[in-house]
């Protein structure tokens, strides 16, 4: 029988088939869009021994058609049937928020502004990443942002629309985390400092802090050292968290699959940005994002270690061959290899004493570091670390309540 974390990894790696008795049109969140290499699946919630695990499960990708995992419905309840051993695993299907279908004051459907990924609101704040605008394209090979923004997701979002959507997500869906994302938006001329992604984020961050509240994250490209003040400005505006997607540890894989990032930044720039923002925000409030399944397990583990050494926590995404990307025909990784990766993730965070899983934020696109504990053998060090995290969660409750309230930046 699979543990909750093992089932979560299996679902990410194998996807799921939908049984004929399911009524997802009535019961589930829509499969809203394919952003970058993630987010194109069905939202499921797995009950666990200490917490629920949110999973965005591949459904539309071709590899999911041969999955041994099948979603079934019996009455009002859903379960995953593993055809390999006939075991059944209960799951919960989160309903689509009513606000998805409403329009903002300007007449834009709210689901074209932002979508829930777990209980986190994800918003791409700018036009498509400029790597898509080069010939030949310098976009990351696993990405579909350039094919999505402006179609299923509106371009040029206004601050007013974003505030309305974030407020609806807070009031009706209990979201306490708004995560802004930008691609590459730099130009090699005198407009550079006026148009890049960080400056685009600042008015959105400030408005959410002052009018909505909650925790605010910014996923962005690193800027040159001479512009590190931009991070300070975002923190002053209300940002609580930064994430930097350096994607791969293996230099050859990084250069081949992320040609734009290799040519304009290079790997080291991501770690310089992590180290600086960690000094400004504190350990555990910055993340380095990498993709597991396209480079060797050992390379991914080295990447996890480098991120931890920078004082950040690793966000490890299992590779998904998203439809429309250049890698759509590449098979997803084997679940055994991913279990090894996530066991190492827990161990690395534990040994560094990083405060992970403290806030009640669930992101369905990745396996959270604290969820991976069950993949390792019980030990005194894991128990002590677990007790420390439990204590920090209790201590953080008044802080979380305070952060929920809107306040002047």
PDB file of C-alpha atoms in Angstrom, residues 30-33 35 96-104 106-116 121-127 147-158 161-162 164-166 204:
ATOM      1  CA  UNK A  30     -11.647  23.515 -14.248  1.00  0.00           C
ATOM      2  CA  UNK A  31      -8.330  22.645 -15.839  1.00  0.00           C
ATOM      3  CA  UNK A  32      -7.745  26.299 -16.451  1.00  0.00           C
ATOM      4  CA  UNK A  33      -4.501  26.656 -18.395  1.00  0.00           C
ATOM      5  CA  UNK A  35       1.398  27.882 -17.500  1.00  0.00           C
ATOM      6  CA  UNK A  96     -14.470  25.322  -8.417  1.00  0.00           C
ATOM      7  CA  UNK A  97     -14.704  28.728  -6.737  1.00  0.00           C
ATOM      8  CA  UNK A  98     -17.848  30.597  -7.681  1.00  0.00           C
ATOM      9  CA  UNK A  99     -15.804  33.693  -8.372  1.00  0.00           C
ATOM     10  CA  UNK A 100     -14.021  31.958 -11.289  1.00  0.00           C
ATOM     11  CA  UNK A 101     -16.992  32.683 -13.521  1.00  0.00           C
ATOM     12  CA  UNK A 102     -17.659  36.228 -12.318  1.00  0.00           C
ATOM     13  CA  UNK A 103     -16.347  39.330 -13.996  1.00  0.00           C
ATOM     14  CA  UNK A 104     -14.294  42.127 -12.539  1.00  0.00           C
ATOM     15  CA  UNK A 106     -13.819  46.145 -15.966  1.00  0.00           C
ATOM     16  CA  UNK A 107     -15.610  43.128 -17.465  1.00  0.00           C
ATOM     17  CA  UNK A 108     -12.837  40.502 -17.369  1.00  0.00           C
ATOM     18  CA  UNK A 109     -13.649  36.963 -16.225  1.00  0.00           C
ATOM     19  CA  UNK A 110     -11.831  36.499 -12.938  1.00  0.00           C
ATOM     20  CA  UNK A 111     -10.322  33.115 -13.881  1.00  0.00           C
ATOM     21  CA  UNK A 112      -8.422  34.921 -16.667  1.00  0.00           C
ATOM     22  CA  UNK A 113      -6.719  37.067 -14.026  1.00  0.00           C
ATOM     23  CA  UNK A 114      -5.644  34.400 -11.547  1.00  0.00           C
ATOM     24  CA  UNK A 115      -6.215  30.777 -10.560  1.00  0.00           C
ATOM     25  CA  UNK A 116      -5.986  28.824  -7.331  1.00  0.00           C
ATOM     26  CA  UNK A 121      -3.574  32.386  -5.835  1.00  0.00           C
ATOM     27  CA  UNK A 122      -1.258  32.442  -8.856  1.00  0.00           C
ATOM     28  CA  UNK A 123      -1.150  35.545 -11.064  1.00  0.00           C
ATOM     29  CA  UNK A 124       1.098  36.200 -14.066  1.00  0.00           C
ATOM     30  CA  UNK A 125       1.293  39.969 -13.881  1.00  0.00           C
ATOM     31  CA  UNK A 126       2.834  40.927 -17.203  1.00  0.00           C
ATOM     32  CA  UNK A 127       2.830  40.149 -20.895  1.00  0.00           C
ATOM     33  CA  UNK A 147       1.246  30.230 -25.992  1.00  0.00           C
ATOM     34  CA  UNK A 148      -0.982  30.895 -23.013  1.00  0.00           C
ATOM     35  CA  UNK A 149      -0.774  34.555 -22.013  1.00  0.00           C
ATOM     36  CA  UNK A 150      -3.299  36.497 -24.061  1.00  0.00           C
ATOM     37  CA  UNK A 151      -5.428  33.403 -24.781  1.00  0.00           C
ATOM     38  CA  UNK A 152      -6.622  31.621 -21.636  1.00  0.00           C
ATOM     39  CA  UNK A 153      -4.995  34.345 -19.533  1.00  0.00           C
ATOM     40  CA  UNK A 154      -5.447  38.032 -20.242  1.00  0.00           C
ATOM     41  CA  UNK A 155      -2.499  40.259 -21.092  1.00  0.00           C
ATOM     42  CA  UNK A 156      -1.885  43.575 -19.393  1.00  0.00           C
ATOM     43  CA  UNK A 157      -3.727  42.974 -16.131  1.00  0.00           C
ATOM     44  CA  UNK A 158      -4.706  46.062 -14.187  1.00  0.00           C
ATOM     45  CA  UNK A 161      -8.685  43.723 -11.518  1.00  0.00           C
ATOM     46  CA  UNK A 162      -5.973  41.886  -9.594  1.00  0.00           C
ATOM     47  CA  UNK A 164     -10.743  42.307  -6.991  1.00  0.00           C
ATOM     48  CA  UNK A 165      -9.665  38.737  -7.764  1.00  0.00           C
ATOM     49  CA  UNK A 166      -7.359  38.508  -4.746  1.00  0.00           C
ATOM     50  CA  UNK A 204       0.514  44.973  -7.639  1.00  0.00           C
TER      51      UNK A 204
END
